[in-house]
Tab-separated table of C-alpha atoms and ligand atoms in Angstrom:
chain	number	residue	atom	x	y	z
A	1	MET	CA	-0.021	-0.015	-0.023
A	2	SER	CA	1.050	3.594	-0.428
A	3	VAL	CA	1.255	5.316	2.881
A	4	LEU	CA	1.810	8.574	0.987
A	5	SER	CA	-1.849	8.859	0.055
A	6	ALA	CA	-3.680	11.689	1.856
A	7	PRO	CA	-5.162	10.511	5.173
A	8	THR	CA	-8.866	10.571	5.220
A	9	THR	CA	-11.375	10.339	7.995
A	10	SER	CA	-14.928	9.637	6.995
A	11	ALA	CA	-16.462	7.983	10.017
A	12	SER	CA	-17.181	8.986	13.620
A	13	THR	CA	-14.246	9.015	16.118
A	14	ALA	CA	-16.316	10.211	19.064
A	15	SER	CA	-16.149	8.079	22.284
A	16	VAL	CA	-13.829	5.421	20.866
A	17	ASP	CA	-13.117	2.474	23.196
A	18	LEU	CA	-10.188	0.476	21.856
A	19	GLY	CA	-8.912	-0.771	25.228
A	20	PRO	CA	-5.310	0.145	25.949
A	21	ALA	CA	-4.835	1.994	22.613
A	22	SER	CA	-4.387	5.654	23.550
A	23	ALA	CA	-3.371	7.418	20.323
A	24	LEU	CA	-1.851	7.047	16.891
A	25	SER	CA	1.844	7.856	16.600
A	26	CYS	CA	3.963	8.569	13.543
A	27	ARG	CA	6.656	5.979	13.145
A	28	GLU	CA	8.918	8.554	11.505
A	29	CYS	CA	8.484	11.805	13.459
A	30	GLY	CA	6.536	10.691	16.532
A	31	GLN	CA	3.677	13.147	15.948
A	32	ARG	CA	0.585	11.995	17.828
A	33	TYR	CA	-3.000	11.878	16.605
A	34	PRO	CA	-6.279	10.899	18.251
A	35	LEU	CA	-7.500	7.362	17.396
A	36	GLY	CA	-9.268	7.434	14.127
A	37	PRO	CA	-9.366	5.824	10.634
A	38	ILE	CA	-6.162	7.515	9.447
A	39	PHE	CA	-2.922	5.878	8.449
A	40	ALA	CA	-0.369	8.463	7.364
A	41	CYS	CA	1.158	11.414	9.192
A	42	ALA	CA	-0.030	14.823	8.081
A	43	GLU	CA	3.384	16.266	8.908
A	44	CYS	CA	5.724	13.832	7.129
A	45	PHE	CA	3.535	11.175	5.527
A	46	GLY	CA	5.125	8.446	7.711
A	47	PRO	CA	2.950	5.478	8.659
A	48	LEU	CA	0.936	5.713	11.875
A	49	GLU	CA	1.001	3.019	14.477
A	50	ILE	CA	-0.797	2.538	17.773
A	51	ALA	CA	0.480	3.956	20.999
A	52	TYR	CA	-0.683	2.251	24.235
A	53	ASP	CA	-1.160	2.596	27.904
A	54	LEU	CA	-0.006	-0.929	28.645
A	55	PRO	CA	-0.417	-2.683	32.006
A	56	THR	CA	2.979	-2.264	33.742
A	57	GLY	CA	4.354	-3.292	37.082
A	58	ASP	CA	2.788	-6.709	37.609
A	59	PRO	CA	4.123	-9.181	35.035
A	60	GLU	CA	3.079	-12.225	37.109
A	61	GLY	CA	-0.490	-10.974	37.276
A	62	LEU	CA	-0.589	-10.162	33.598
A	63	ARG	CA	0.830	-13.587	32.715
A	64	ALA	CA	-1.762	-15.284	34.865
A	65	ARG	CA	-4.606	-13.288	33.299
A	66	ILE	CA	-3.367	-14.202	29.832
A	67	GLU	CA	-3.090	-17.864	30.646
A	68	ALA	CA	-6.635	-17.867	32.069
A	69	GLY	CA	-7.944	-16.155	28.917
A	70	PRO	CA	-9.699	-17.634	25.884
A	71	ALA	CA	-7.908	-19.977	23.431
A	72	SER	CA	-7.753	-17.232	20.840
A	73	ILE	CA	-5.833	-13.993	20.226
A	74	TRP	CA	-8.240	-12.322	22.697
A	75	ARG	CA	-6.192	-13.823	25.623
A	76	TYR	CA	-3.928	-10.841	24.765
A	77	ALA	CA	-6.752	-8.261	24.597
A	78	GLU	CA	-4.967	-6.143	27.228
A	79	LEU	CA	-2.109	-5.687	24.716
A	80	LEU	CA	-4.247	-4.969	21.606
A	81	PRO	CA	-6.297	-2.048	20.282
A	82	VAL	CA	-9.616	-3.690	21.160
A	83	PRO	CA	-12.313	-3.174	23.816
A	84	ALA	CA	-12.045	-5.353	26.960
A	85	ASP	CA	-15.208	-7.226	26.035
A	86	VAL	CA	-13.979	-8.081	22.543
A	87	ALA	CA	-14.385	-11.827	22.956
A	88	THR	CA	-18.094	-11.465	23.534
A	89	LYS	CA	-18.706	-9.735	20.193
A	90	PRO	CA	-19.477	-11.721	17.015
A	91	ASN	CA	-16.079	-12.434	15.496
A	92	LEU	CA	-14.082	-15.431	14.238
A	93	ASN	CA	-11.967	-15.827	17.438
A	94	PRO	CA	-8.748	-16.576	15.512
A	95	GLY	CA	-5.378	-17.582	16.842
A	96	TRP	CA	-3.918	-19.842	19.567
A	97	THR	CA	-2.744	-22.050	16.756
A	98	PRO	CA	-0.233	-24.949	17.344
A	99	LEU	CA	3.471	-24.371	17.759
A	100	VAL	CA	4.663	-27.712	16.380
A	101	ARG	CA	7.946	-29.202	17.571
A	102	ALA	CA	9.464	-30.196	14.231
A	103	ASP	CA	12.133	-32.749	15.058
A	104	ARG	CA	11.964	-34.628	11.796
A	105	LEU	CA	12.217	-31.446	9.722
A	106	ALA	CA	15.106	-30.375	12.025
A	107	ALA	CA	16.866	-33.590	11.288
A	108	GLU	CA	16.530	-33.057	7.486
A	109	LEU	CA	17.759	-29.450	7.806
A	110	GLY	CA	20.526	-30.187	10.321
A	111	VAL	CA	19.004	-28.023	13.097
A	112	THR	CA	20.146	-29.207	16.500
A	113	GLY	CA	19.047	-26.327	18.705
A	114	GLY	CA	15.349	-27.041	18.412
A	115	LEU	CA	12.981	-26.235	15.511
A	116	TRP	CA	9.306	-25.309	15.726
A	117	VAL	CA	6.706	-24.508	13.085
A	118	LYS	CA	4.130	-21.941	14.102
A	119	ASP	CA	1.285	-23.364	12.040
A	120	ASP	CA	-1.342	-20.731	11.303
A	121	SER	CA	-3.070	-22.805	8.593
A	122	GLY	CA	-5.772	-23.765	11.098
A	123	ASN	CA	-7.222	-20.335	11.557
A	124	PRO	CA	-10.903	-19.866	10.630
A	125	THR	CA	-10.192	-18.917	7.011
A	126	HIS	CA	-6.885	-20.828	6.958
A	127	SER	CA	-4.311	-18.122	7.094
A	128	PHE	CA	-2.786	-15.738	9.652
A	129	LYS	CA	-4.889	-12.927	8.146
A	130	ASP	CA	-7.744	-13.699	10.482
A	131	ARG	CA	-5.590	-12.247	13.257
A	132	VAL	CA	-5.191	-8.832	11.600
A	133	VAL	CA	-8.732	-8.672	10.338
A	134	ALA	CA	-10.187	-9.428	13.778
A	135	ASN	CA	-8.301	-6.313	15.088
A	136	ALA	CA	-9.365	-4.176	12.166
A	137	LEU	CA	-12.955	-5.300	12.638
A	138	GLU	CA	-13.010	-3.813	16.183
A	139	ALA	CA	-11.681	-0.524	14.778
A	140	ALA	CA	-14.339	-0.594	12.047
A	141	ARG	CA	-17.030	-1.113	14.680
A	142	ALA	CA	-15.583	1.641	16.850
A	143	PHE	CA	-15.507	4.108	13.957
A	144	GLY	CA	-18.943	3.201	12.704
A	145	PHE	CA	-18.004	1.719	9.344
A	146	THR	CA	-20.616	-0.524	7.795
A	147	THR	CA	-18.665	-1.819	4.814
A	148	LEU	CA	-15.436	-3.776	5.349
A	149	SER	CA	-12.997	-3.796	2.445
A	150	CYS	CA	-9.387	-4.493	1.508
A	151	SER	CA	-6.833	-4.841	-1.323
A	152	SER	CA	-5.641	-8.486	-1.135
A	153	THR	CA	-3.177	-10.905	-2.546
A	154	GLY	CA	-5.820	-13.569	-1.788
A	155	ASN	CA	-5.867	-14.615	1.856
A	156	LEU	CA	-6.939	-11.231	3.173
A	157	ALA	CA	-10.011	-11.129	0.956
A	158	GLY	CA	-11.350	-14.383	2.429
A	159	ALA	CA	-10.594	-13.282	5.961
A	160	VAL	CA	-12.389	-9.944	5.443
A	161	GLY	CA	-15.379	-11.615	3.783
A	162	ALA	CA	-15.754	-14.118	6.652
A	163	ALA	CA	-15.269	-11.637	9.438
A	164	ALA	CA	-17.806	-9.255	7.849
A	165	ALA	CA	-20.311	-12.107	7.470
A	166	ARG	CA	-19.897	-13.063	11.147
A	167	ALA	CA	-20.159	-9.491	12.297
A	168	GLY	CA	-23.168	-8.696	10.061
A	169	LEU	CA	-21.384	-6.090	7.978
A	170	ARG	CA	-21.269	-5.640	4.238
A	171	SER	CA	-17.994	-6.521	2.601
A	172	CYS	CA	-16.508	-5.585	-0.813
A	173	VAL	CA	-12.999	-6.806	-1.386
A	174	PHE	CA	-10.506	-6.341	-4.319
A	175	ILE	CA	-7.995	-8.888	-5.624
A	176	PRO	CA	-5.838	-9.333	-8.729
A	177	HIS	CA	-8.090	-11.175	-11.190
A	178	ASP	CA	-5.690	-14.034	-11.749
A	179	LEU	CA	-5.448	-15.633	-8.299
A	180	GLU	CA	-5.641	-19.307	-7.336
A	181	GLN	CA	-9.145	-20.789	-7.531
A	182	GLY	CA	-9.108	-21.737	-3.826
A	183	LYS	CA	-8.540	-18.143	-2.800
A	184	VAL	CA	-11.078	-16.737	-5.244
A	185	VAL	CA	-13.752	-19.134	-4.047
A	186	MET	CA	-12.968	-18.503	-0.412
A	187	ALA	CA	-13.155	-14.756	-1.024
A	188	ALA	CA	-16.577	-15.069	-2.649
A	189	VAL	CA	-18.328	-17.749	-0.642
A	190	TYR	CA	-19.113	-15.601	2.367
A	191	GLY	CA	-21.563	-13.618	0.294
A	192	GLY	CA	-19.864	-10.215	0.088
A	193	ASP	CA	-18.822	-8.545	-3.096
A	194	LEU	CA	-15.591	-9.677	-4.698
A	195	VAL	CA	-13.942	-7.549	-7.411
A	196	GLY	CA	-11.204	-8.848	-9.563
A	197	ILE	CA	-8.940	-6.092	-10.864
A	198	GLU	CA	-7.166	-6.445	-14.159
A	199	GLY	CA	-3.694	-5.865	-12.833
A	200	SER	CA	-1.204	-6.835	-10.089
A	201	TYR	CA	-1.658	-6.467	-6.318
A	202	ASP	CA	0.162	-3.139	-6.548
A	203	ASP	CA	-2.456	-1.897	-9.086
A	204	VAL	CA	-5.268	-3.212	-6.773
A	205	ASN	CA	-3.730	-1.286	-3.832
A	206	ARG	CA	-3.379	1.932	-5.804
A	207	PHE	CA	-6.985	1.597	-6.903
A	208	CYS	CA	-8.164	1.202	-3.303
A	209	SER	CA	-6.196	4.248	-2.233
A	210	GLU	CA	-8.062	6.233	-4.892
A	211	LEU	CA	-11.407	4.760	-3.803
A	212	ILE	CA	-10.785	5.886	-0.218
A	213	GLY	CA	-10.473	9.471	-1.384
A	214	ASP	CA	-13.586	9.258	-3.516
A	215	PRO	CA	-17.290	9.591	-2.425
A	216	ALA	CA	-17.781	6.003	-3.674
A	217	GLY	CA	-15.671	4.771	-0.802
A	218	GLU	CA	-17.328	6.974	1.800
A	219	GLY	CA	-17.931	5.028	5.009
A	220	TRP	CA	-15.733	2.083	4.000
A	221	GLY	CA	-13.182	0.539	6.356
A	222	PHE	CA	-10.297	-0.763	4.257
A	223	VAL	CA	-8.605	-3.034	6.764
A	224	ASN	CA	-5.110	-2.656	5.294
A	225	VAL	CA	-5.387	1.008	4.214
A	226	ASN	CA	-7.388	3.444	6.412
A	227	LEU	CA	-7.540	0.853	9.261
A	228	ARG	CA	-3.985	-0.316	8.741
A	229	PRO	CA	-2.598	0.820	12.151
A	230	TYR	CA	-5.220	-1.405	13.957
A	231	TYR	CA	-5.041	-4.237	11.470
A	232	ALA	CA	-1.236	-4.492	11.695
A	233	GLU	CA	-1.293	-4.878	15.488
A	234	GLY	CA	-2.989	-8.278	15.006
A	235	SER	CA	0.323	-9.801	13.896
A	236	LYS	CA	1.774	-9.112	17.342
A	237	THR	CA	-0.224	-12.028	18.536
A	238	LEU	CA	2.013	-14.398	16.608
A	239	ALA	CA	4.947	-13.215	18.724
A	240	TYR	CA	2.979	-13.457	21.941
A	241	GLU	CA	1.747	-16.973	21.197
A	242	ILE	CA	5.194	-18.227	20.131
A	243	CYS	CA	6.778	-16.999	23.362
A	244	GLU	CA	3.945	-18.213	25.619
A	245	GLN	CA	4.005	-21.632	23.913
A	246	LEU	CA	7.733	-21.808	24.410
A	247	GLY	CA	7.096	-21.381	28.127
A	248	TRP	CA	7.374	-17.541	28.169
A	249	ARG	CA	10.675	-17.574	26.412
A	250	LEU	CA	12.009	-15.830	23.350
A	251	PRO	CA	13.146	-18.035	20.509
A	252	ASP	CA	16.699	-17.206	19.221
A	253	GLN	CA	15.640	-17.027	15.568
A	254	LEU	CA	12.419	-16.554	13.637
A	255	VAL	CA	11.788	-16.948	9.890
A	256	VAL	CA	8.906	-14.826	8.709
A	257	PRO	CA	7.398	-14.379	5.221
A	258	ILE	CA	7.275	-10.944	3.696
A	259	ALA	CA	4.622	-9.473	1.369
A	260	SER	CA	4.079	-5.873	2.525
A	261	GLY	CA	6.359	-6.535	5.537
A	262	SER	CA	3.737	-5.613	8.061
A	263	GLN	CA	3.630	-8.993	9.798
A	264	LEU	CA	7.440	-9.106	10.253
A	265	THR	CA	7.595	-5.590	11.731
A	266	LYS	CA	4.779	-6.362	14.173
A	267	ILE	CA	6.250	-9.602	15.316
A	268	ASP	CA	9.321	-7.627	16.243
A	269	LYS	CA	7.093	-5.045	17.999
A	270	GLY	CA	5.315	-7.912	19.884
A	271	LEU	CA	8.591	-9.378	21.036
A	272	ARG	CA	9.836	-5.988	22.265
A	273	GLU	CA	6.649	-5.413	24.150
A	274	LEU	CA	6.908	-8.784	25.916
A	275	ILE	CA	10.451	-7.840	27.035
A	276	SER	CA	9.429	-4.364	28.250
A	277	LEU	CA	6.427	-5.814	30.087
A	278	GLY	CA	8.686	-8.295	31.828
A	279	LEU	CA	6.805	-11.301	30.458
A	280	VAL	CA	9.998	-12.765	28.941
A	281	GLU	CA	13.628	-12.461	29.799
A	282	ASP	CA	15.430	-9.884	27.658
A	283	ARG	CA	17.933	-11.636	25.408
A	284	PRO	CA	18.912	-11.242	21.745
A	285	TYR	CA	16.757	-12.657	18.983
A	286	ARG	CA	17.223	-12.597	15.219
A	287	ILE	CA	14.479	-12.064	12.678
A	288	PHE	CA	14.877	-13.418	9.128
A	289	GLY	CA	12.628	-12.342	6.275
A	290	ALA	CA	11.598	-14.745	3.473
A	291	GLN	CA	10.553	-13.917	-0.102
A	292	ALA	CA	10.144	-15.721	-3.380
A	293	GLU	CA	12.836	-14.950	-5.952
A	294	GLY	CA	10.116	-13.772	-8.391
A	295	CYS	CA	9.116	-11.063	-5.971
A	296	SER	CA	12.140	-10.217	-3.790
A	297	PRO	CA	12.537	-6.483	-3.539
A	298	VAL	CA	13.346	-6.610	0.156
A	299	SER	CA	15.838	-9.491	-0.202
A	300	ARG	CA	17.528	-7.614	-3.072
A	301	ALA	CA	17.879	-4.449	-1.045
A	302	PHE	CA	19.263	-6.370	1.927
A	303	LYS	CA	21.802	-8.172	-0.145
A	304	ASP	CA	22.817	-4.930	-1.914
A	305	GLY	CA	23.135	-3.096	1.318
A	306	HIS	CA	20.552	-0.511	0.254
A	307	ASP	CA	18.031	1.279	2.504
A	308	VAL	CA	15.625	1.978	-0.320
A	309	ILE	CA	13.454	-0.760	-1.866
A	310	ARG	CA	13.290	-0.727	-5.604
A	311	PRO	CA	9.762	-1.930	-6.681
A	312	VAL	CA	9.525	-5.014	-8.883
A	313	LYS	CA	6.907	-6.609	-11.102
A	314	PRO	CA	6.085	-9.898	-9.333
A	315	ASN	CA	6.324	-13.211	-11.147
A	316	THR	CA	6.086	-16.192	-8.700
A	317	ILE	CA	3.775	-18.969	-7.654
A	318	ALA	CA	3.846	-17.485	-4.129
A	319	LYS	CA	1.028	-15.143	-5.047
A	320	SER	CA	0.090	-14.366	-1.428
A	321	LEU	CA	3.552	-12.759	-1.102
A	322	ALA	CA	3.462	-11.021	-4.512
A	323	ILE	CA	3.706	-7.347	-3.521
A	324	GLY	CA	6.208	-5.588	-5.678
A	325	ASN	CA	6.265	-2.376	-3.687
A	326	PRO	CA	6.123	-3.399	-0.012
A	327	ALA	CA	5.053	-0.535	2.226
A	328	ASP	CA	6.983	-1.767	5.293
A	329	GLY	CA	10.052	-2.966	3.352
A	330	PRO	CA	12.423	-0.375	4.769
A	331	TYR	CA	11.393	-1.255	8.320
A	332	VAL	CA	11.929	-4.909	7.567
A	333	LEU	CA	15.488	-4.045	6.444
A	334	ASP	CA	16.052	-2.163	9.721
A	335	ILE	CA	14.832	-5.109	11.836
A	336	ALA	CA	16.783	-7.748	9.983
A	337	ARG	CA	19.930	-5.616	10.328
A	338	ARG	CA	19.324	-4.575	13.949
A	339	THR	CA	18.671	-8.141	15.163
A	340	GLY	CA	21.484	-9.785	13.178
A	341	GLY	CA	19.048	-11.563	10.910
A	342	ALA	CA	18.882	-11.470	7.061
A	343	VAL	CA	16.442	-11.434	4.165
A	344	GLU	CA	16.684	-14.259	1.617
A	345	ASP	CA	14.706	-15.605	-1.310
A	346	VAL	CA	14.035	-18.908	-3.037
A	347	THR	CA	13.034	-20.045	-6.450
A	348	ASP	CA	9.532	-21.358	-7.235
A	349	ALA	CA	11.002	-24.867	-7.580
A	350	GLN	CA	12.510	-24.521	-4.128
A	351	VAL	CA	9.136	-23.381	-2.775
A	352	VAL	CA	7.469	-26.507	-4.109
A	353	ASP	CA	10.242	-28.688	-2.696
A	354	ALA	CA	9.936	-27.066	0.671
A	355	ILE	CA	6.122	-27.507	0.747
A	356	LYS	CA	6.645	-31.244	0.154
A	357	LEU	CA	9.491	-31.391	2.685
A	358	LEU	CA	7.296	-29.942	5.388
A	359	ALA	CA	4.380	-32.169	4.488
A	360	ARG	CA	6.582	-35.280	4.408
A	361	THR	CA	8.395	-34.623	7.661
A	362	GLU	CA	5.747	-33.007	9.806
A	363	GLY	CA	2.357	-33.635	8.295
A	364	ILE	CA	1.796	-29.958	7.699
A	365	PHE	CA	0.529	-28.907	4.281
A	366	ALA	CA	1.589	-25.328	3.784
A	367	GLU	CA	0.531	-22.856	1.192
A	368	THR	CA	3.231	-21.325	-0.994
A	369	ALA	CA	4.065	-18.762	1.694
A	370	GLY	CA	5.007	-21.623	4.030
A	371	GLY	CA	7.078	-23.151	1.241
A	372	VAL	CA	8.906	-19.844	1.024
A	373	THR	CA	9.761	-19.736	4.782
A	374	VAL	CA	10.841	-23.415	4.952
A	375	GLY	CA	12.873	-23.033	1.713
A	376	VAL	CA	14.518	-19.913	2.971
A	377	THR	CA	15.276	-21.547	6.328
A	378	ARG	CA	17.096	-24.295	4.405
A	379	LYS	CA	19.014	-21.818	2.334
A	380	LEU	CA	19.972	-19.694	5.306
A	381	ILE	CA	21.305	-22.775	7.124
A	382	GLU	CA	23.337	-23.709	4.074
A	383	SER	CA	24.813	-20.207	3.816
A	384	GLY	CA	25.608	-20.083	7.541
A	385	ALA	CA	23.398	-17.009	8.133
A	386	LEU	CA	21.042	-19.008	10.390
A	387	ASP	CA	22.651	-20.859	13.319
A	388	PRO	CA	21.359	-24.421	13.434
A	389	THR	CA	22.430	-24.755	17.131
A	390	LEU	CA	19.882	-22.118	18.232
A	391	THR	CA	16.134	-22.370	18.852
A	392	THR	CA	14.362	-21.524	15.629
A	393	VAL	CA	10.692	-20.859	14.802
A	394	VAL	CA	9.518	-20.971	11.160
A	395	LEU	CA	6.119	-19.531	10.295
A	396	ASN	CA	3.590	-21.280	8.151
A	397	THR	CA	1.031	-18.648	7.595
A	398	GLY	CA	-1.473	-20.400	5.299
A	399	ASP	CA	-3.071	-23.668	4.228
A	400	GLY	CA	-1.845	-25.735	1.245
A	401	LEU	CA	-5.370	-26.452	0.121
A	402	LYS	CA	-5.538	-22.866	-1.105
A	403	THR	CA	-2.591	-23.273	-3.447
A	404	LEU	CA	-3.050	-26.817	-4.821
A	405	ASP	CA	-1.837	-25.578	-8.250
A	406	ALA	CA	1.668	-25.260	-6.846
A	407	VAL	CA	2.097	-28.978	-6.008
A	408	ALA	CA	-0.587	-30.663	-8.201
A	409	PRO	CA	1.595	-31.081	-11.266
A	410	THR	CA	4.172	-33.101	-9.313
A	411	THR	CA	1.972	-34.724	-6.679
A	412	GLY	CA	-0.587	-37.467	-7.203
A	413	PRO	CA	-1.324	-41.177	-6.967
A	414	THR	CA	1.694	-43.484	-6.793
A	415	ALA	CA	-0.243	-45.872	-8.997
A	416	ILE	CA	-3.643	-46.338	-10.515
A	417	ILE	CA	-4.543	-49.992	-10.578
A	418	ARG	CA	-7.436	-52.448	-11.014
A	419	PRO	CA	-9.062	-53.338	-7.649
A	420	ASP	CA	-7.349	-56.740	-7.282
A	421	LEU	CA	-4.308	-57.988	-5.354
A	422	ASP	CA	-2.302	-59.084	-8.399
A	423	ALA	CA	-2.437	-55.572	-9.763
A	424	PHE	CA	-1.327	-54.250	-6.358
A	425	ARG	CA	1.653	-56.628	-6.252
A	426	GLU	CA	2.577	-55.754	-9.829
A	427	ALA	CA	2.717	-52.062	-8.841
A	428	GLY	CA	5.499	-52.983	-6.414
A	429	LEU	CA	3.932	-51.432	-3.359
A	430	ALA	CA	3.586	-54.460	-1.101
B	1	PLP	C1	-0.191	-16.510	3.762
B	1	PLP	C2	0.459	-15.197	3.882
B	1	PLP	N1	1.567	-15.150	4.609
B	1	PLP	C3	2.229	-13.991	4.766
B	1	PLP	C4	1.758	-12.762	4.214
B	1	PLP	C5	2.594	-11.555	4.424
B	1	PLP	O1	1.919	-10.499	5.033
B	1	PLP	P1	2.532	-9.022	5.148
B	1	PLP	O2	1.815	-8.204	4.071
B	1	PLP	O3	2.116	-8.608	6.506
B	1	PLP	O4	4.027	-9.048	4.952
B	1	PLP	C6	0.579	-12.820	3.449
B	1	PLP	C7	0.027	-11.551	2.890
B	1	PLP	O5	-0.879	-11.529	2.150
B	1	PLP	C8	-0.080	-14.046	3.313
B	1	PLP	O6	-1.226	-14.097	2.629
B	2	ZN	ZN1	5.361	12.064	10.910
């Protein structure tokens, strides 16, 4: 998305209750704004993010309240821009997904320090996007929006459609017209409007920015544009869950996929919050970003030592990550460099291999984004950038059933036989 578009406010901001969220703050210049459906600083056009009054001083009490909370992201409601009674409102209750100890994958990759897969494929619409949309939904309700919208590379459209259906709101979502069938059907099935745009995700996003400034978009909450500060906070819950599931401990290394880069930056924010709240011991962690070679503007900039991301035209099977002009790319570079991580990319063939490797070793069927993180993990180990003796968490952010096209050409029956034992023996499978 372009954060440089003029901020617009077209819904009510009176008496907003978004829990501990106290203001919006410019990531670049620190300028503060009242909570509202705005996303860019009027002074410097920097992106806005949520500032909080977080519960300090009693980490043991906070930890106990979290542990007694619901098995969803709402166990962390005290740390999110949502009202305290959020769990009682109609929503999809995403999150609290498994952190899978991946010993067989570790053995294949040569990881000895402990390897886990944070498997977000089991969310209500089968990707991590339910986390971010659930947060944006609360902001949409608080600001009085009645239509929920987004520009999407696929997963977000389904997550918005489902969340709107559950909440009783209208939805109208925008996607590139040539997405995988599984994502198109999932985006349409919840009964909202789905619009295919003849162009790339970056064209879709530009179009949505124009729509926000037009009377046609009046009263619309675009979860990843004018509600982006609230939406983005949902990704912090991945960091919270990973640490809680490790026994309130930071992992040493995390491998995170990058499309716009929002998720990676908010995982870092979530980890830093846990440290400053005293919920985990403060020690170093490294964050690694993962892209597909056919859409690797952040990886390119990291390898070239640049601070500026040069936009690309995506061409990869990892369509969910196909953002050629990632809004949070520069912040991803900062985080990878600050934490001693890296940004790496893999070819489409390596993505397919990695999807099959994860499925074969751990019984987890990842969408292409998960193939990207597992493939990049392998590459980072081979290059020595990722230390195999340290605890490592790899994210799988989506479900392989959504991207069957990626593996279908090379995956299928071992044999097709007549229904008799002779035929079975002839096939050599006994
Ligand atoms: C499955 C999946 N993983 C990861 C991402 C990356 O998200 P972000 O834009 O926050 O970098 C996306 C974005 O669409 C996605 O669909
Ligand atoms: Zn600013």
